[in-house]
PDB file of C-alpha atoms in Angstrom:
ATOM      1  CA  SER A 187       0.000   0.000   0.000  1.00  0.00           C
ATOM      2  CA  ALA A 188       0.956   3.659  -0.149  1.00  0.00           C
ATOM      3  CA  LEU A 189       2.072   3.552   3.486  1.00  0.00           C
ATOM      4  CA  ASP A 190       4.123   0.334   3.475  1.00  0.00           C
ATOM      5  CA  ARG A 191       7.414   2.197   3.837  1.00  0.00           C
ATOM      6  CA  VAL A 192       6.041   4.294   6.701  1.00  0.00           C
ATOM      7  CA  LYS A 193       4.902   1.131   8.495  1.00  0.00           C
ATOM      8  CA  ALA A 194       8.332  -0.452   8.033  1.00  0.00           C
ATOM      9  CA  TYR A 195       9.985   2.710   9.328  1.00  0.00           C
ATOM     10  CA  LEU A 196       7.849   2.869  12.461  1.00  0.00           C
ATOM     11  CA  SER A 197       8.354  -0.854  13.079  1.00  0.00           C
ATOM     12  CA  ALA A 198      12.105  -0.263  13.054  1.00  0.00           C
ATOM     13  CA  PHE A 199      11.737   1.933  16.152  1.00  0.00           C
ATOM     14  CA  GLU A 200      10.015  -0.887  18.007  1.00  0.00           C
ATOM     15  CA  ASP A 201      12.402  -3.556  16.732  1.00  0.00           C
ATOM     16  CA  GLY A 202      15.484  -1.575  17.648  1.00  0.00           C
ATOM     17  CA  ALA A 203      16.797  -1.724  14.094  1.00  0.00           C
ATOM     18  CA  GLY A 204      20.154  -0.137  13.434  1.00  0.00           C
ATOM     19  CA  ASN A 205      20.408   3.368  12.025  1.00  0.00           C
ATOM     20  CA  GLY A 206      23.555   2.939   9.959  1.00  0.00           C
ATOM     21  CA  GLY A 207      23.434   3.605   6.230  1.00  0.00           C
ATOM     22  CA  ALA A 208      25.408   2.357   3.285  1.00  0.00           C
ATOM     23  CA  SER A 209      28.031   4.929   4.267  1.00  0.00           C
ATOM     24  CA  ALA A 210      29.851   4.698   7.591  1.00  0.00           C
ATOM     25  CA  LEU A 211      29.384   8.477   7.778  1.00  0.00           C
ATOM     26  CA  GLN A 212      25.572   8.270   7.885  1.00  0.00           C
ATOM     27  CA  TYR A 213      24.292   7.464  11.366  1.00  0.00           C
ATOM     28  CA  PRO A 214      21.244   9.548  12.354  1.00  0.00           C
ATOM     29  CA  ASP A 215      19.555   9.062  15.722  1.00  0.00           C
ATOM     30  CA  TYR A 216      16.463   7.459  14.184  1.00  0.00           C
ATOM     31  CA  PRO A 217      16.323   4.367  11.954  1.00  0.00           C
ATOM     32  CA  LEU A 218      16.771   5.045   8.260  1.00  0.00           C
ATOM     33  CA  PHE A 219      13.563   5.447   6.290  1.00  0.00           C
ATOM     34  CA  PRO A 220      13.700   2.691   3.629  1.00  0.00           C
ATOM     35  CA  GLY A 221      14.109   3.261  -0.082  1.00  0.00           C
ATOM     36  CA  LEU A 222      15.450   6.823  -0.108  1.00  0.00           C
ATOM     37  CA  ARG A 223      18.383   7.725  -2.321  1.00  0.00           C
ATOM     38  CA  ASN A 224      20.484   9.379   0.351  1.00  0.00           C
ATOM     39  CA  ARG A 225      23.645  11.270  -0.538  1.00  0.00           C
ATOM     40  CA  PRO A 226      25.600  13.995   1.242  1.00  0.00           C
ATOM     41  CA  PHE A 227      25.036  16.901  -1.180  1.00  0.00           C
ATOM     42  CA  HIS A 228      22.209  17.680  -3.625  1.00  0.00           C
ATOM     43  CA  GLU A 229      22.228  20.141  -6.499  1.00  0.00           C
ATOM     44  CA  ALA A 230      20.143  23.222  -5.742  1.00  0.00           C
ATOM     45  CA  GLY A 231      18.163  22.756  -8.971  1.00  0.00           C
ATOM     46  CA  GLU A 232      16.731  19.452  -7.747  1.00  0.00           C
ATOM     47  CA  LEU A 233      14.318  21.300  -5.450  1.00  0.00           C
ATOM     48  CA  PRO A 234      12.196  24.051  -7.065  1.00  0.00           C
ATOM     49  CA  GLY A 235      11.844  25.935  -3.801  1.00  0.00           C
ATOM     50  CA  ILE A 236      15.563  26.681  -3.655  1.00  0.00           C
ATOM     51  CA  ALA A 237      15.354  29.070  -6.616  1.00  0.00           C
ATOM     52  CA  MET A 238      12.574  30.969  -4.829  1.00  0.00           C
ATOM     53  CA  LEU A 239      14.829  31.504  -1.816  1.00  0.00           C
ATOM     54  CA  GLU A 240      17.770  32.643  -3.936  1.00  0.00           C
ATOM     55  CA  ALA A 241      15.538  35.039  -5.885  1.00  0.00           C
ATOM     56  CA  GLU A 242      14.578  36.792  -2.633  1.00  0.00           C
ATOM     57  CA  PHE A 243      18.118  36.960  -1.269  1.00  0.00           C
ATOM     58  CA  ASP A 244      18.212  40.767  -0.947  1.00  0.00           C
ATOM     59  CA  MET A 245      14.947  40.877   0.998  1.00  0.00           C
ATOM     60  CA  ILE A 246      15.946  37.987   3.266  1.00  0.00           C
ATOM     61  CA  ARG A 247      19.363  39.462   4.016  1.00  0.00           C
ATOM     62  CA  ALA A 248      17.862  42.880   4.751  1.00  0.00           C
ATOM     63  CA  GLU A 249      15.399  41.375   7.228  1.00  0.00           C
ATOM     64  CA  TRP A 250      18.176  39.380   8.870  1.00  0.00           C
ATOM     65  CA  ALA A 251      20.356  42.502   9.124  1.00  0.00           C
ATOM     66  CA  SER A 252      17.522  44.369  10.856  1.00  0.00           C
ATOM     67  CA  LEU A 253      17.461  41.952  13.794  1.00  0.00           C
ATOM     68  CA  ALA A 254      18.913  43.182  17.063  1.00  0.00           C
ATOM     69  CA  ASP A 255      21.276  40.901  18.957  1.00  0.00           C
ATOM     70  CA  SER A 256      18.690  40.686  21.727  1.00  0.00           C
ATOM     71  CA  ALA A 257      16.295  38.928  19.325  1.00  0.00           C
ATOM     72  CA  TYR A 258      18.520  35.849  19.091  1.00  0.00           C
ATOM     73  CA  LEU A 259      18.653  32.779  21.282  1.00  0.00           C
ATOM     74  CA  LYS A 260      21.978  31.232  22.254  1.00  0.00           C
ATOM     75  CA  TYR A 261      22.217  27.675  20.989  1.00  0.00           C
ATOM     76  CA  ALA A 262      24.776  25.482  22.727  1.00  0.00           C
ATOM     77  CA  PRO A 263      24.639  21.803  21.785  1.00  0.00           C
ATOM     78  CA  SER A 264      27.520  19.628  22.948  1.00  0.00           C
ATOM     79  CA  SER A 265      28.913  19.573  19.398  1.00  0.00           C
ATOM     80  CA  MET A 266      29.480  23.349  19.288  1.00  0.00           C
ATOM     81  CA  HIS A 267      32.646  25.258  20.151  1.00  0.00           C
ATOM     82  CA  SER A 268      32.244  29.051  20.421  1.00  0.00           C
ATOM     83  CA  LEU A 269      29.151  31.235  20.081  1.00  0.00           C
ATOM     84  CA  TRP A 270      26.108  30.143  18.044  1.00  0.00           C
ATOM     85  CA  LEU A 271      23.062  32.410  17.806  1.00  0.00           C
ATOM     86  CA  VAL A 272      19.731  31.460  16.247  1.00  0.00           C
ATOM     87  CA  TYR A 273      16.592  33.387  15.364  1.00  0.00           C
ATOM     88  CA  LEU A 274      13.679  30.981  15.031  1.00  0.00           C
ATOM     89  CA  LEU A 275      11.192  31.408  12.184  1.00  0.00           C
ATOM     90  CA  ARG A 276       9.602  27.943  12.204  1.00  0.00           C
ATOM     91  CA  TYR A 277      10.525  25.494  14.941  1.00  0.00           C
ATOM     92  CA  MET A 278       9.151  22.081  15.858  1.00  0.00           C
ATOM     93  CA  GLY A 279       6.188  22.528  13.536  1.00  0.00           C
ATOM     94  CA  VAL A 280       5.241  25.937  14.950  1.00  0.00           C
ATOM     95  CA  ARG A 281       5.618  29.428  13.512  1.00  0.00           C
ATOM     96  CA  GLN A 282       7.895  31.606  15.610  1.00  0.00           C
ATOM     97  CA  PRO A 283       8.459  33.927  17.330  1.00  0.00           C
ATOM     98  CA  PRO A 284       5.505  34.399  19.649  1.00  0.00           C
ATOM     99  CA  GLN A 285       6.333  38.079  20.134  1.00  0.00           C
ATOM    100  CA  GLY A 286       6.086  40.743  17.458  1.00  0.00           C
ATOM    101  CA  GLN A 287       6.060  40.337  13.704  1.00  0.00           C
ATOM    102  CA  GLN A 288       9.656  40.541  12.572  1.00  0.00           C
ATOM    103  CA  CYS A 289      10.861  39.287   9.197  1.00  0.00           C
ATOM    104  CA  PRO A 290       7.384  39.397   7.596  1.00  0.00           C
ATOM    105  CA  GLY A 291       8.687  38.972   4.055  1.00  0.00           C
ATOM    106  CA  THR A 292      10.704  35.883   4.932  1.00  0.00           C
ATOM    107  CA  GLN A 293       7.804  34.381   6.870  1.00  0.00           C
ATOM    108  CA  ALA A 294       5.452  34.965   3.937  1.00  0.00           C
ATOM    109  CA  LEU A 295       7.950  33.439   1.522  1.00  0.00           C
ATOM    110  CA  LEU A 296       8.238  30.297   3.646  1.00  0.00           C
ATOM    111  CA  SER A 297       4.480  29.821   3.342  1.00  0.00           C
ATOM    112  CA  ARG A 298       4.710  29.719  -0.476  1.00  0.00           C
ATOM    113  CA  ILE A 299       7.675  27.426  -1.062  1.00  0.00           C
ATOM    114  CA  PRO A 300       6.840  23.936  -2.403  1.00  0.00           C
ATOM    115  CA  GLY A 301       8.261  20.817  -0.780  1.00  0.00           C
ATOM    116  CA  ILE A 302       9.097  22.586   2.438  1.00  0.00           C
ATOM    117  CA  CYS A 303       9.305  20.489   5.602  1.00  0.00           C
ATOM    118  CA  LEU A 304       8.156  22.821   8.358  1.00  0.00           C
ATOM    119  CA  ASP A 305       4.970  21.209   9.694  1.00  0.00           C
ATOM    120  CA  TYR A 306       7.035  18.139  10.584  1.00  0.00           C
ATOM    121  CA  PRO A 307       8.462  18.845  14.076  1.00  0.00           C
ATOM    122  CA  TRP A 308      12.076  18.044  13.176  1.00  0.00           C
ATOM    123  CA  GLY A 309      12.023  20.487  10.251  1.00  0.00           C
ATOM    124  CA  ASP A 310      13.165  24.048  10.917  1.00  0.00           C
ATOM    125  CA  ALA A 311      13.560  27.476   9.381  1.00  0.00           C
ATOM    126  CA  LEU A 312      15.886  29.838  11.206  1.00  0.00           C
ATOM    127  CA  PHE A 313      18.657  32.379  10.908  1.00  0.00           C
ATOM    128  CA  SER A 314      21.904  30.843  12.137  1.00  0.00           C
ATOM    129  CA  VAL A 315      24.899  32.977  13.118  1.00  0.00           C
ATOM    130  CA  HIS A 316      28.322  31.565  13.991  1.00  0.00           C
ATOM    131  CA  ALA A 317      30.887  33.777  15.660  1.00  0.00           C
ATOM    132  CA  SER A 318      34.421  33.959  14.335  1.00  0.00           C
ATOM    133  CA  ASP A 319      36.599  31.028  15.404  1.00  0.00           C
ATOM    134  CA  ALA A 320      33.502  28.826  15.661  1.00  0.00           C
ATOM    135  CA  HIS A 321      33.674  25.072  15.096  1.00  0.00           C
ATOM    136  CA  LEU A 322      30.591  22.858  15.025  1.00  0.00           C
ATOM    137  CA  ARG A 323      32.080  19.427  15.614  1.00  0.00           C
ATOM    138  CA  ALA A 324      31.246  16.362  13.523  1.00  0.00           C
ATOM    139  CA  HIS A 325      27.778  14.965  14.196  1.00  0.00           C
ATOM    140  CA  CYS A 326      24.658  13.587  12.492  1.00  0.00           C
ATOM    141  CA  SER A 327      21.092  14.821  12.881  1.00  0.00           C
ATOM    142  CA  VAL A 328      18.034  12.892  13.926  1.00  0.00           C
ATOM    143  CA  ASP A 329      16.630  11.444  10.665  1.00  0.00           C
ATOM    144  CA  ASN A 330      17.106  10.953   6.918  1.00  0.00           C
ATOM    145  CA  LEU A 331      13.692  12.360   5.958  1.00  0.00           C
ATOM    146  CA  ARG A 332      14.868  15.902   5.232  1.00  0.00           C
ATOM    147  CA  VAL A 333      17.169  17.804   2.896  1.00  0.00           C
ATOM    148  CA  ARG A 334      18.625  20.936   4.465  1.00  0.00           C
ATOM    149  CA  CYS A 335      19.180  24.214   2.631  1.00  0.00           C
ATOM    150  CA  HIS A 336      21.745  26.806   3.722  1.00  0.00           C
ATOM    151  CA  LEU A 337      21.177  30.172   2.014  1.00  0.00           C
ATOM    152  CA  ALA A 338      24.368  32.158   2.608  1.00  0.00           C
ATOM    153  CA  LEU A 339      23.700  35.708   3.845  1.00  0.00           C
ATOM    154  CA  GLN A 340      27.094  36.817   5.166  1.00  0.00           C
ATOM    155  CA  VAL A 341      30.183  34.668   4.689  1.00  0.00           C
ATOM    156  CA  PRO A 342      33.676  35.885   5.587  1.00  0.00           C
ATOM    157  CA  SER A 343      36.661  34.101   4.127  1.00  0.00           C
ATOM    158  CA  GLY A 344      37.684  30.972   5.992  1.00  0.00           C
ATOM    159  CA  CYS A 345      34.212  29.416   6.322  1.00  0.00           C
ATOM    160  CA  SER A 346      33.471  25.869   5.192  1.00  0.00           C
ATOM    161  CA  ILE A 347      31.245  22.846   5.776  1.00  0.00           C
ATOM    162  CA  ARG A 348      32.068  19.155   5.463  1.00  0.00           C
ATOM    163  CA  VAL A 349      29.273  16.675   4.755  1.00  0.00           C
ATOM    164  CA  GLY A 350      30.372  13.068   4.528  1.00  0.00           C
ATOM    165  CA  GLU A 351      33.783  13.131   2.865  1.00  0.00           C
ATOM    166  CA  GLU A 352      33.296  16.358   0.878  1.00  0.00           C
ATOM    167  CA  THR A 353      34.054  19.901   2.017  1.00  0.00           C
ATOM    168  CA  ARG A 354      32.444  22.934   0.375  1.00  0.00           C
ATOM    169  CA  GLN A 355      32.280  26.698   0.900  1.00  0.00           C
ATOM    170  CA  TRP A 356      29.246  28.958   0.951  1.00  0.00           C
ATOM    171  CA  GLN A 357      28.743  31.726  -1.594  1.00  0.00           C
ATOM    172  CA  GLU A 358      26.619  34.702  -0.586  1.00  0.00           C
ATOM    173  CA  GLY A 359      23.247  34.618  -2.309  1.00  0.00           C
ATOM    174  CA  LYS A 360      23.548  30.933  -3.183  1.00  0.00           C
ATOM    175  CA  ALA A 361      22.247  27.828  -1.441  1.00  0.00           C
ATOM    176  CA  LEU A 362      24.094  24.726  -0.338  1.00  0.00           C
ATOM    177  CA  VAL A 363      21.785  21.706  -0.141  1.00  0.00           C
ATOM    178  CA  PHE A 364      22.754  18.625   1.849  1.00  0.00           C
ATOM    179  CA  GLU A 365      21.449  15.772   3.989  1.00  0.00           C
ATOM    180  CA  ASP A 366      22.305  16.267   7.643  1.00  0.00           C
ATOM    181  CA  SER A 367      21.767  12.567   8.356  1.00  0.00           C
ATOM    182  CA  PHE A 368      25.372  12.320   7.143  1.00  0.00           C
ATOM    183  CA  GLU A 369      28.180  13.331   9.442  1.00  0.00           C
ATOM    184  CA  HIS A 370      28.849  17.030   9.031  1.00  0.00           C
ATOM    185  CA  GLU A 371      30.886  19.766  10.655  1.00  0.00           C
ATOM    186  CA  VAL A 372      31.257  23.501  10.169  1.00  0.00           C
ATOM    187  CA  TRP A 373      34.078  26.025  10.576  1.00  0.00           C
ATOM    188  CA  ASN A 374      34.235  29.807  10.694  1.00  0.00           C
ATOM    189  CA  ARG A 375      37.925  30.601  10.624  1.00  0.00           C
ATOM    190  CA  GLY A 376      37.220  34.175   9.544  1.00  0.00           C
ATOM    191  CA  ASN A 377      37.254  37.421  11.526  1.00  0.00           C
ATOM    192  CA  ALA A 378      33.515  38.195  11.285  1.00  0.00           C
ATOM    193  CA  ARG A 379      30.204  36.483  11.845  1.00  0.00           C
ATOM    194  CA  ARG A 380      28.918  33.921   9.361  1.00  0.00           C
ATOM    195  CA  ALA A 381      25.142  34.103   8.820  1.00  0.00           C
ATOM    196  CA  ILE A 382      22.859  31.752   6.896  1.00  0.00           C
ATOM    197  CA  LEU A 383      19.169  31.032   6.545  1.00  0.00           C
ATOM    198  CA  ILE A 384      18.447  27.362   7.265  1.00  0.00           C
ATOM    199  CA  VAL A 385      15.337  25.854   5.664  1.00  0.00           C
ATOM    200  CA  ASP A 386      14.407  22.172   5.686  1.00  0.00           C
ATOM    201  CA  PHE A 387      12.776  20.413   2.725  1.00  0.00           C
ATOM    202  CA  TRP A 388      11.283  16.961   2.500  1.00  0.00           C
ATOM    203  CA  HIS A 389      13.516  14.367   0.897  1.00  0.00           C
ATOM    204  CA  PRO A 390      12.379  14.333  -2.757  1.00  0.00           C
ATOM    205  CA  ASP A 391      11.942  10.528  -2.761  1.00  0.00           C
ATOM    206  CA  LEU A 392       9.129  10.699  -0.184  1.00  0.00           C
ATOM    207  CA  THR A 393       5.605  10.665  -1.618  1.00  0.00           C
ATOM    208  CA  ARG A 394       2.928  13.175  -0.637  1.00  0.00           C
ATOM    209  CA  VAL A 395       1.065  10.530   1.367  1.00  0.00           C
ATOM    210  CA  GLU A 396       4.235   9.490   3.194  1.00  0.00           C
ATOM    211  CA  ARG A 397       5.019  13.095   4.086  1.00  0.00           C
ATOM    212  CA  GLU A 398       1.526  13.596   5.423  1.00  0.00           C
ATOM    213  CA  ALA A 399       1.612  10.412   7.515  1.00  0.00           C
ATOM    214  CA  LEU A 400       5.032  11.234   8.975  1.00  0.00           C
ATOM    215  CA  THR A 401       3.880  14.735   9.848  1.00  0.00           C
ATOM    216  CA  ALA A 402       0.777  13.405  11.589  1.00  0.00           C
ATOM    217  CA  GLY A 403       2.786  10.847  13.529  1.00  0.00           C
ATOM    218  CA  PHE A 404       5.468  13.160  14.873  1.00  0.00           C
ATOM    219  CA  ARG A 405       3.070  16.068  15.476  1.00  0.00           C
ATOM    220  CA  LYS A 406       0.970  13.960  17.835  1.00  0.00           C
ATOM    221  CA  LEU A 407       1.025  15.859  21.124  1.00  0.00           C
ATOM    222  CA  GLU A 408       2.228  12.941  23.241  1.00  0.00           C
ATOM    223  CA  VAL A 409       5.011  12.231  20.741  1.00  0.00           C
ATOM    224  CA  ARG A 410       6.109  15.834  20.346  1.00  0.00           C
ATOM    225  CA  ARG A 411       6.325  16.377  24.094  1.00  0.00           C
ATOM    226  CA  GLN A 412       8.879  13.574  24.347  1.00  0.00           C
ATOM    227  CA  PHE A 413      11.479  15.487  22.351  1.00  0.00           C
ATOM    228  CA  MET A 414      10.352  19.086  22.944  1.00  0.00           C
ATOM    229  CA  PHE A 415      12.269  19.299  26.215  1.00  0.00           C
ATOM    230  CA  LYS A 416      15.365  17.719  24.652  1.00  0.00           C
ATOM    231  CA  ARG A 417      15.471  20.273  21.852  1.00  0.00           C
ATOM    232  CA  LEU A 418      14.941  23.254  24.132  1.00  0.00           C
ATOM    233  CA  GLN A 419      17.633  22.118  26.572  1.00  0.00           C
ATOM    234  CA  ALA A 420      20.234  23.096  23.971  1.00  0.00           C
ATOM    235  CA  MET A 421      19.041  26.704  24.210  1.00  0.00           C
ATOM    236  CA  GLN A 422      20.831  28.713  26.874  1.00  0.00           C
ATOM    237  CA  SER A 423      18.316  30.610  29.005  1.00  0.00           C
ATOM    238  CA  CYS A 424      15.453  29.833  26.645  1.00  0.00           C
ATOM    239  CA  PRO A 425      12.661  32.335  27.406  1.00  0.00           C
ATOM    240  CA  PRO A 426       9.568  30.731  28.952  1.00  0.00           C
ATOM    241  CA  ALA A 427       7.517  32.396  26.210  1.00  0.00           C
ATOM    242  CA  VAL A 428       9.108  30.119  23.600  1.00  0.00           C
ATOM    243  CA  PHE A 429       8.180  26.945  25.479  1.00  0.00           C
ATOM    244  CA  ASP A 430       4.692  28.254  26.270  1.00  0.00           C
ATOM    245  CA  HIS A 431       4.087  29.164  22.622  1.00  0.00           C
ATOM    246  CA  LEU A 432       5.265  25.742  21.422  1.00  0.00           C
ATOM    247  CA  SER A 433       3.081  23.949  23.953  1.00  0.00           C
ATOM    248  CA  GLN A 434      -0.009  26.008  23.152  1.00  0.00           C
ATOM    249  CA  GLN A 435       0.333  25.644  19.396  1.00  0.00           C
ATOM    250  CA  ALA A 436       1.051  21.920  19.649  1.00  0.00           C
ATOM    251  CA  ALA A 437      -2.237  21.510  21.509  1.00  0.00           C
ATOM    252  CA  VAL A 438      -4.107  23.568  18.902  1.00  0.00           C
ATOM    253  CA  GLN A 439      -2.617  21.507  16.077  1.00  0.00           C
ATOM    254  CA  GLU A 440      -4.124  18.350  17.559  1.00  0.00           C
ATOM    255  CA  HIS A 441      -7.360  19.459  15.877  1.00  0.00           C
ATOM    256  CA  SER A 442      -5.908  20.131  12.421  1.00  0.00           C
ATOM    257  CA  ARG A 443      -7.147  18.276   9.356  1.00  0.00           C
ATOM    258  CA  VAL A 444      -4.119  15.989   9.100  1.00  0.00           C
ATOM    259  CA  GLN A 445      -4.190  15.037  12.774  1.00  0.00           C
ATOM    260  CA  VAL A 446      -7.903  14.291  12.633  1.00  0.00           C
ATOM    261  CA  ALA A 447      -7.471  12.137   9.529  1.00  0.00           C
ATOM    262  CA  TYR A 448      -4.767   9.950  11.077  1.00  0.00           C
ATOM    263  CA  TRP A 449      -5.648  10.036  14.771  1.00  0.00           C
ATOM    264  CA  ARG A 450      -9.427  10.464  14.621  1.00  0.00           C
ATOM    265  CA  THR A 451      -9.442  13.501  16.851  1.00  0.00           C
ATOM    266  CA  PRO A 452     -13.089  14.502  17.366  1.00  0.00           C
ATOM    267  CA  GLU A 453     -12.766  18.216  16.569  1.00  0.00           C
ATOM    268  CA  VAL A 454     -11.428  19.922  13.456  1.00  0.00           C
ATOM    269  CA  ALA A 455      -9.984  23.433  13.495  1.00  0.00           C
TER     270      ALA A 455
END
């Protein structure tokens, strides 16, 4: 059936199946979704939404440049050396931030891009700023369901990213597209901040029905709560408003069309 691969994927969680891929450098936290053609880097032209982001580079960069330092959250996972600031646009399936209406053009653009993976709670859209002398140590992300886009906004010399065995450099106004289920690490050896817009897309080998089912499964309130705390723990001094907003919106989304269709929730928003 149309959901056979989803069933096999969910069964792998219960069976304790391994998460290693064909490459020794692909080891996400979750089991590998079967049948996807995973590879470290993708060409930007493979995803139509990438061109839409690049076409709006000037607007996106201007909105990023307008943000005050106080608008950012400090992100400090164990894999990071030096300062990492993030400004959340979409996080854990919820539009951010709860306060104000900053970056309206970028938010509106995100709502129009095809193939975007932002209702799924492990898909994000955010501005990411690395200080000079920053090093994000080698690690893999949680799953192989997404393809991550980095739109370069400000890139001093000396910045690079390794995904798998290949190292590339960003170019301002252009996107790098890669799968973060592969081991990756990032350097800013320059003397200024490096800033990018991160946007997650669905892996192109997933069908529409599979994407919908995966979204419904991981957006289930009881499921999302299990990893909500884990994700927020990496934020230093995360404002209570962020957690409250996530919790409130997660409860509201229980009554969305997709959740009702898969979980038979009695009310529809």
